Amino acid sequence: MRLCFISTAGAVRSVMAEAIAKKMSKDALLLMEIFSAGVEPLDAIPQQVIEVLKEKGYLVETAKPRSLQEIPYEDADIIITLSAEARDKSPYMYSHKRREHWVLEDVKDLSNLQALRKLRDQIEENISSLFKIR
């Protein structure tokens, strides 16, 4: 099963979702390929995002923002958009078995670690529900 998280810049929300989903799926012994991308990807993941993910043991050192063309978007089973722009700019494919849109806050001030932690925790909750873990 292929799961793709799509956001605007591919550097905060989708990267967080990818890192969290990879660890949670591995811990739950789910066989999944998990990717993230941005419809307008940035050049790098902000250090604050890496820091907040590391606090809970999520790994992202080798991750980088990617475009839809850099991931197996057309072959994905599940697409989850994480911003209105991503929802509007991500083409629908008949191959997608499921498509969801999660309303998540766009943390503009990346120095606000508390807001990034809140976002991380919300993504954890959503992924737990998606994987039916608990």
Coordinates of N, CA and C in Angstrom, one line a residue:
M1 N 0.8 -1.2 0.0 CA 0.0 0.0 0.0 C 0.9 1.2 0.0
R2 N 0.6 2.2 -0.8 CA 1.3 3.4 -0.9 C 0.4 4.6 -0.4
L3 N 1.0 5.4 0.5 CA 0.4 6.5 1.1 C 1.2 7.7 0.9
C4 N 0.5 8.8 0.4 CA 1.2 10.1 0.1 C 0.6 11.2 0.8
F5 N 1.4 12.0 1.5 CA 1.0 13.2 2.1 C 1.4 14.4 1.3
I6 N 0.5 15.3 0.9 CA 0.8 16.4 0.1 C 0.4 17.7 0.8
S7 N 1.4 18.6 0.8 CA 1.1 20.0 1.4 C 1.6 21.0 0.4
T8 N 1.6 22.2 0.8 CA 2.0 23.3 -0.1 C 3.5 23.3 -0.4
A9 N 4.3 23.4 0.7 CA 5.8 23.5 0.5 C 6.5 22.2 0.6
G10 N 5.8 21.2 1.2 CA 6.5 19.9 1.4 C 7.6 19.9 2.4
A11 N 7.6 20.9 3.3 CA 8.7 21.0 4.2 C 8.3 21.0 5.7
V12 N 7.0 21.1 6.0 CA 6.6 21.1 7.4 C 5.5 20.0 7.6
R13 N 4.3 20.3 7.2 CA 3.2 19.4 7.5 C 3.4 18.0 6.9
S14 N 3.7 18.0 5.6 CA 3.8 16.7 4.9 C 5.0 15.9 5.4
V15 N 6.1 16.6 5.6 CA 7.3 15.9 6.1 C 7.1 15.4 7.5
M16 N 6.4 16.1 8.4 CA 6.0 15.6 9.7 C 5.2 14.4 9.5
A17 N 4.2 14.4 8.7 CA 3.2 13.3 8.5 C 4.0 12.1 8.0
E18 N 4.9 12.3 7.0 CA 5.7 11.2 6.5 C 6.5 10.5 7.6
A19 N 7.3 11.3 8.3 CA 8.1 10.7 9.4 C 7.3 10.0 10.4
I20 N 6.2 10.6 10.9 CA 5.4 10.0 11.9 C 4.7 8.7 11.4
A21 N 4.2 8.8 10.2 CA 3.5 7.6 9.6 C 4.5 6.4 9.4
K22 N 5.7 6.8 9.0 CA 6.7 5.7 8.7 C 7.0 5.0 10.1
K23 N 7.2 5.7 11.1 CA 7.5 5.1 12.4 C 6.3 4.3 12.9
M24 N 5.1 4.9 12.9 CA 3.9 4.3 13.4 C 3.5 3.0 12.6
S25 N 3.7 3.1 11.3 CA 3.4 1.9 10.5 C 4.4 0.8 10.8
K26 N 5.6 1.1 10.9 CA 6.6 0.1 11.3 C 6.4 -0.5 12.6
D27 N 6.1 0.4 13.6 CA 5.8 -0.1 15.0 C 4.5 -1.0 15.0
A28 N 3.6 -0.8 14.1 CA 2.3 -1.6 14.0 C 2.4 -2.7 13.1
L29 N 3.6 -2.9 12.5 CA 3.9 -4.0 11.5 C 3.0 -3.9 10.3
L30 N 2.7 -2.7 9.8 CA 2.0 -2.4 8.6 C 2.9 -2.3 7.5
L31 N 2.7 -3.0 6.4 CA 3.5 -2.9 5.2 C 3.0 -1.8 4.3
M32 N 3.7 -0.7 4.4 CA 3.3 0.5 3.6 C 4.6 1.2 3.1
E33 N 4.4 1.8 2.0 CA 5.4 2.8 1.4 C 4.8 4.2 1.7
I34 N 5.5 5.1 2.3 CA 5.0 6.4 2.7 C 5.9 7.5 2.1
F35 N 5.2 8.4 1.5 CA 5.9 9.5 0.8 C 5.3 10.9 1.2
S36 N 6.0 11.9 0.9 CA 5.5 13.3 1.1 C 6.0 14.1 0.0
A37 N 5.2 15.2 -0.3 CA 5.6 16.1 -1.4 C 4.9 17.4 -1.2
G38 N 5.3 18.4 -1.9 CA 4.7 19.8 -1.9 C 4.3 20.2 -3.3
V39 N 3.2 20.9 -3.4 CA 2.9 21.3 -4.8 C 3.8 22.5 -5.2
E40 N 4.4 23.1 -4.2 CA 5.4 24.2 -4.5 C 6.6 24.0 -3.5
P41 N 7.4 22.9 -3.7 CA 8.3 22.5 -2.6 C 9.4 23.5 -2.4
L42 N 9.8 23.7 -1.1 CA 10.9 24.5 -0.7 C 12.2 23.7 -1.0
D43 N 13.3 24.4 -0.7 CA 14.6 23.7 -1.0 C 15.1 22.8 0.2
A44 N 14.6 23.1 1.4 CA 15.1 22.4 2.6 C 14.0 22.3 3.6
I45 N 14.2 21.4 4.5 CA 13.3 21.2 5.7 C 13.9 22.2 6.8
P46 N 13.0 23.0 7.4 CA 13.5 23.9 8.4 C 14.0 23.1 9.6
Q47 N 15.1 23.6 10.2 CA 15.8 22.9 11.3 C 14.8 22.7 12.5
Q48 N 13.9 23.7 12.7 CA 13.0 23.6 13.8 C 12.0 22.4 13.7
V49 N 11.7 22.0 12.4 CA 10.8 20.9 12.2 C 11.6 19.6 12.5
I50 N 12.8 19.5 12.1 CA 13.6 18.4 12.4 C 13.8 18.2 14.0
E51 N 14.0 19.3 14.6 CA 14.2 19.3 16.1 C 12.9 18.8 16.8
V52 N 11.7 19.3 16.4 CA 10.5 18.9 17.0 C 10.2 17.4 16.7
L53 N 10.5 16.9 15.6 CA 10.3 15.5 15.3 C 11.3 14.6 16.1
K54 N 12.5 15.1 16.2 CA 13.5 14.3 17.0 C 13.1 14.1 18.4
E55 N 12.4 15.1 19.0 CA 11.9 15.0 20.4 C 11.2 13.8 20.7
K56 N 10.5 13.2 19.7 CA 9.7 12.0 19.9 C 10.3 10.8 19.1
G57 N 11.5 11.0 18.6 CA 12.2 9.8 18.0 C 11.9 9.6 16.5
Y58 N 11.3 10.7 15.9 CA 11.1 10.6 14.4 C 12.3 11.0 13.7
L59 N 12.6 10.3 12.6 CA 13.9 10.6 11.9 C 13.5 11.3 10.5
V60 N 14.2 12.3 10.3 CA 14.1 13.0 9.0 C 15.4 13.6 8.4
E61 N 16.5 13.2 9.0 CA 17.8 13.8 8.5 C 18.0 13.7 7.0
T62 N 17.6 12.6 6.4 CA 17.8 12.5 5.0 C 16.7 13.0 4.1
A63 N 15.6 13.4 4.7 CA 14.4 13.8 4.0 C 14.7 15.2 3.4
K64 N 14.0 15.5 2.3 CA 14.0 16.8 1.7 C 12.7 17.0 1.0
P65 N 12.3 18.3 0.9 CA 11.0 18.5 0.2 C 11.1 18.0 -1.2
R66 N 10.0 17.4 -1.7 CA 9.9 16.9 -3.0 C 8.7 17.4 -3.7
S67 N 8.7 17.3 -5.0 CA 7.5 17.7 -5.8 C 6.7 16.4 -6.1
L68 N 5.5 16.6 -6.6 CA 4.6 15.5 -7.0 C 5.3 14.5 -8.0
Q69 N 6.1 15.1 -8.8 CA 6.8 14.3 -9.9 C 7.9 13.5 -9.3
E70 N 8.4 13.8 -8.1 CA 9.5 13.0 -7.5 C 9.0 11.8 -6.6
I71 N 7.7 11.7 -6.5 CA 7.2 10.5 -5.7 C 6.2 9.7 -6.6
P72 N 5.9 8.5 -6.2 CA 4.9 7.7 -7.0 C 3.5 8.2 -6.8
Y73 N 3.2 9.4 -7.1 CA 1.9 10.0 -6.9 C 0.8 9.3 -7.6
E74 N 1.0 9.0 -8.9 CA 0.0 8.4 -9.7 C -0.3 7.0 -9.3
D75 N 0.6 6.3 -8.6 CA 0.5 4.9 -8.2 C 0.0 4.8 -6.7
A76 N -0.2 5.9 -6.1 CA -0.6 5.9 -4.7 C -2.0 5.3 -4.4
D77 N -2.1 4.6 -3.3 CA -3.4 4.1 -3.0 C -4.2 5.1 -2.2
I78 N -3.5 5.8 -1.3 CA -4.2 6.8 -0.4 C -3.4 8.2 -0.6
I79 N -4.2 9.2 -0.8 CA -3.6 10.6 -0.9 C -4.3 11.4 0.2
I80 N -3.4 12.0 1.0 CA -3.9 12.9 2.1 C -3.3 14.3 1.8
T81 N -4.2 15.2 1.6 CA -3.8 16.6 1.4 C -3.8 17.3 2.7
L82 N -2.9 18.2 3.0 CA -2.7 18.9 4.3 C -2.8 20.4 4.2
S83 N -3.2 20.9 3.1 CA -3.4 22.3 2.9 C -4.5 22.5 1.8
A84 N -5.2 23.6 1.8 CA -6.2 23.9 0.8 C -5.5 24.0 -0.6
E85 N -4.3 24.6 -0.6 CA -3.6 24.7 -1.9 C -3.2 23.3 -2.4
A86 N -2.8 22.4 -1.6 CA -2.4 21.1 -2.0 C -3.7 20.3 -2.5
R87 N -4.8 20.5 -1.8 CA -6.0 19.9 -2.2 C -6.4 20.3 -3.6
D88 N -6.3 21.6 -3.8 CA -6.8 22.2 -5.1 C -5.8 21.9 -6.2
K89 N -4.5 21.8 -6.0 CA -3.5 21.6 -7.0 C -3.1 20.1 -7.2
S90 N -3.6 19.2 -6.4 CA -3.2 17.8 -6.6 C -4.2 17.1 -7.5
P91 N -3.8 16.7 -8.7 CA -4.8 16.1 -9.6 C -5.4 14.8 -9.1
Y92 N -6.7 14.6 -9.4 CA -7.3 13.3 -9.0 C -6.9 12.3 -10.0
M93 N -6.6 11.1 -9.5 CA -6.3 10.0 -10.3 C -7.2 8.8 -10.1
Y94 N -7.6 8.1 -11.1 CA -8.5 7.0 -10.9 C -7.8 5.9 -10.1
S95 N -6.5 5.8 -10.1 CA -5.8 4.8 -9.4 C -5.8 5.0 -7.9
H96 N -6.2 6.2 -7.4 CA -6.3 6.5 -6.0 C -7.5 5.9 -5.4
K97 N -7.3 5.0 -4.5 CA -8.4 4.3 -3.8 C -9.1 5.1 -2.8
R98 N -8.4 6.1 -2.2 CA -8.9 6.9 -1.1 C -8.2 8.2 -1.1
R99 N -9.0 9.3 -0.9 CA -8.4 10.6 -0.8 C -9.1 11.4 0.3
E100 N -8.2 12.0 1.1 CA -8.7 12.7 2.3 C -8.0 14.1 2.3
H101 N -8.7 15.0 3.0 CA -8.1 16.3 3.3 C -8.2 16.5 4.8
W102 N -7.0 16.8 5.4 CA -6.9 17.1 6.8 C -6.7 18.6 7.0
V103 N -7.5 19.2 7.8 CA -7.4 20.6 8.1 C -6.4 20.8 9.2
L104 N -5.2 21.3 8.9 CA -4.1 21.4 9.8 C -3.6 22.9 9.8
E105 N -3.3 23.4 10.9 CA -2.7 24.8 11.0 C -1.4 24.9 10.2
D106 N -1.3 26.0 9.5 CA -0.1 26.3 8.8 C 0.8 27.1 9.7
V107 N 1.8 26.6 10.3 CA 2.6 27.3 11.2 C 3.6 28.2 10.4
K108 N 3.3 29.5 10.4 CA 4.1 30.5 9.7 C 5.3 30.9 10.4
D109 N 5.2 31.0 11.8 CA 6.4 31.4 12.6 C 7.1 30.1 13.1
L110 N 8.1 29.7 12.3 CA 8.8 28.4 12.6 C 9.6 28.5 13.9
S111 N 9.8 29.7 14.5 CA 10.5 29.8 15.7 C 9.6 29.5 16.9
N112 N 8.3 29.3 16.6 CA 7.3 29.0 17.6 C 7.2 27.4 17.8
L113 N 8.2 26.9 18.6 CA 8.3 25.5 18.7 C 7.0 24.9 19.3
Q114 N 6.3 25.6 20.2 CA 5.1 25.1 20.8 C 4.0 24.9 19.7
A115 N 3.9 25.8 18.8 CA 3.0 25.6 17.7 C 3.4 24.4 16.8
L116 N 4.7 24.2 16.6 CA 5.1 23.0 15.8 C 4.8 21.7 16.6
R117 N 5.0 21.8 17.9 CA 4.7 20.6 18.7 C 3.2 20.2 18.6
K118 N 2.4 21.3 18.7 CA 0.9 21.1 18.6 C 0.6 20.5 17.3
L119 N 1.2 21.0 16.2 CA 0.9 20.4 14.9 C 1.4 18.9 14.8
R120 N 2.6 18.6 15.3 CA 3.1 17.3 15.4 C 2.1 16.3 16.1
D121 N 1.7 16.8 17.2 CA 0.8 16.0 18.0 C -0.6 15.7 17.3
Q122 N -1.1 16.8 16.6 CA -2.3 16.6 15.9 C -2.1 15.6 14.7
I123 N -1.0 15.7 14.1 CA -0.7 14.7 13.0 C -0.6 13.3 13.6
E124 N 0.0 13.1 14.7 CA 0.0 11.8 15.4 C -1.4 11.3 15.6
E125 N -2.3 12.1 16.1 CA -3.6 11.7 16.4 C -4.3 11.3 15.1
N126 N -4.2 12.1 14.0 CA -4.8 11.7 12.7 C -4.3 10.4 12.2
I127 N -3.0 10.2 12.3 CA -2.4 9.0 11.7 C -2.8 7.8 12.6
S128 N -2.9 8.0 13.9 CA -3.4 6.9 14.7 C -4.8 6.5 14.3
S129 N -5.6 7.4 14.0 CA -7.0 7.1 13.6 C -6.9 6.5 12.2
L130 N -6.1 7.0 11.3 CA -6.0 6.4 10.0 C -5.6 5.0 10.0
F131 N -4.6 4.7 10.8 CA -4.1 3.3 10.9 C -4.9 2.5 11.9
K132 N -5.9 3.1 12.6 CA -6.7 2.4 13.6 C -5.8 1.8 14.7
I133 N -4.9 2.7 15.2 CA -3.9 2.3 16.3 C -4.4 2.9 17.6
R134 N -4.5 2.1 18.6 CA -4.8 2.5 20.0 C -5.4 1.4 20.7

